[in-house]
C-alpha cells in the first residue's frame, strides 16, 4: 500500500483544532479537502495518509498562541496528546538536511518568520506536498515551483 505523505504547517494545525484557537482570534480557513486528509490521518489508524509536523510548528504555537495556562492545557490534552498517539502523525525534528534546504530558500520568503521557512524546508527535504493556508508560502510556490504541491 502506498502511503501519501504531507507536511502540515502551523496555520493548518491551528485551523484543524479551531475549537481551541478560534476563541483566541484565529480565523484561518482550512479547505474541506485538507480537513478531510487530516481527519483521515488522525481518526483512521489504517489510513494511507501520513502527516509530518515539523517540531518547529509546536514552538510557534507555544510562542504565539499558548498565552494562558487554560489554553496551554486545552492544547496539550485536546491536540498534542491526540497527535502523539496517532500512528499516522510524526513530529519531525529539525535535521541537517532541513537546514541545507533552508539555505536554498530564496528572497521571496526573506521577510517571513524562521518557523515558516523551516516548514517549507521540511517539505522540500521530504519531497512531499505542504498543507498551508499561508498566502506568502502559496505565492512562493507559484513563483518557484519547488515544493511538490500545496494543499490549503
mmCIF file of N, CA, C and O in Angstrom, residues 20 62 65-81:
data_model
loop_
_atom_site.group_PDB
_atom_site.id
_atom_site.type_symbol
_atom_site.label_atom_id
_atom_site.label_comp_id
_atom_site.label_asym_id
_atom_site.label_seq_id
_atom_site.Cartn_x
_atom_site.Cartn_y
_atom_site.Cartn_z
ATOM 1 N N UNK A 20 -10.053 25.143 19.902
ATOM 2 C CA UNK A 20 -9.103 25.701 20.864
ATOM 3 C C UNK A 20 -8.727 27.129 20.472
ATOM 4 O O UNK A 20 -8.664 28.020 21.314
ATOM 5 N N UNK A 62 3.495 27.512 20.705
ATOM 6 C CA UNK A 62 3.808 27.885 22.091
ATOM 7 C C UNK A 62 4.100 29.383 22.192
ATOM 8 O O UNK A 62 3.580 30.060 23.081
ATOM 9 N N UNK A 65 0.491 31.370 20.682
ATOM 10 C CA UNK A 65 -0.897 31.049 20.971
ATOM 11 C C UNK A 65 -1.162 30.567 22.393
ATOM 12 O O UNK A 65 -2.252 30.743 22.911
ATOM 13 N N UNK A 66 -0.194 29.921 23.011
ATOM 14 C CA UNK A 66 -0.437 29.357 24.341
ATOM 15 C C UNK A 66 -0.110 30.399 25.402
ATOM 16 O O UNK A 66 0.886 30.318 26.104
ATOM 17 N N UNK A 67 -1.006 31.370 25.480
ATOM 18 C CA UNK A 67 -0.756 32.556 26.299
ATOM 19 C C UNK A 67 -1.284 32.439 27.722
ATOM 20 O O UNK A 67 -0.955 33.268 28.559
ATOM 21 N N UNK A 68 -2.123 31.456 27.979
ATOM 22 C CA UNK A 68 -2.637 31.255 29.335
ATOM 23 C C UNK A 68 -2.500 29.783 29.707
ATOM 24 O O UNK A 68 -2.384 28.915 28.833
ATOM 25 N N UNK A 69 -2.551 29.511 30.983
ATOM 26 C CA UNK A 69 -2.469 28.122 31.448
ATOM 27 C C UNK A 69 -3.659 27.316 30.921
ATOM 28 O O UNK A 69 -3.514 26.156 30.540
ATOM 29 N N UNK A 70 -4.827 27.939 30.868
ATOM 30 C CA UNK A 70 -6.031 27.246 30.384
ATOM 31 C C UNK A 70 -5.878 26.816 28.924
ATOM 32 O O UNK A 70 -6.158 25.668 28.567
ATOM 33 N N UNK A 71 -5.418 27.723 28.078
ATOM 34 C CA UNK A 71 -5.245 27.406 26.658
ATOM 35 C C UNK A 71 -4.133 26.363 26.483
ATOM 36 O O UNK A 71 -4.258 25.444 25.667
ATOM 37 N N UNK A 72 -3.079 26.485 27.266
ATOM 38 C CA UNK A 72 -1.977 25.520 27.194
ATOM 39 C C UNK A 72 -2.472 24.121 27.528
ATOM 40 O O UNK A 72 -2.158 23.157 26.822
ATOM 41 N N UNK A 73 -3.264 23.998 28.584
ATOM 42 C CA UNK A 73 -3.808 22.687 28.967
ATOM 43 C C UNK A 73 -4.764 22.155 27.904
ATOM 44 O O UNK A 73 -4.739 20.964 27.587
ATOM 45 N N UNK A 74 -5.626 23.026 27.379
ATOM 46 C CA UNK A 74 -6.550 22.598 26.318
ATOM 47 C C UNK A 74 -5.760 22.057 25.128
ATOM 48 O O UNK A 74 -6.084 20.994 24.592
ATOM 49 N N UNK A 75 -4.743 22.799 24.713
ATOM 50 C CA UNK A 75 -3.948 22.365 23.566
ATOM 51 C C UNK A 75 -3.265 21.033 23.867
ATOM 52 O O UNK A 75 -3.285 20.123 23.041
ATOM 53 N N UNK A 76 -2.684 20.922 25.039
ATOM 54 C CA UNK A 76 -1.967 19.692 25.373
ATOM 55 C C UNK A 76 -2.898 18.480 25.348
ATOM 56 O O UNK A 76 -2.593 17.468 24.718
ATOM 57 N N UNK A 77 -4.030 18.582 26.027
ATOM 58 C CA UNK A 77 -4.917 17.421 26.168
ATOM 59 C C UNK A 77 -5.792 17.165 24.938
ATOM 60 O O UNK A 77 -6.081 16.015 24.613
ATOM 61 N N UNK A 78 -6.216 18.223 24.232
ATOM 62 C CA UNK A 78 -7.122 18.036 23.097
ATOM 63 C C UNK A 78 -6.398 17.888 21.762
ATOM 64 O O UNK A 78 -6.962 17.337 20.827
ATOM 65 N N UNK A 79 -5.187 18.389 21.672
ATOM 66 C CA UNK A 79 -4.481 18.349 20.391
ATOM 67 C C UNK A 79 -3.187 17.549 20.477
ATOM 68 O O UNK A 79 -3.037 16.538 19.798
ATOM 69 N N UNK A 80 -2.268 18.004 21.301
ATOM 70 C CA UNK A 80 -0.930 17.404 21.331
ATOM 71 C C UNK A 80 -0.970 15.917 21.680
ATOM 72 O O UNK A 80 -0.373 15.096 20.981
ATOM 73 N N UNK A 81 -1.687 15.540 22.729
ATOM 74 C CA UNK A 81 -1.777 14.124 23.098
ATOM 75 C C UNK A 81 -2.427 13.298 21.990
ATOM 76 O O UNK A 81 -2.006 12.173 21.726
#
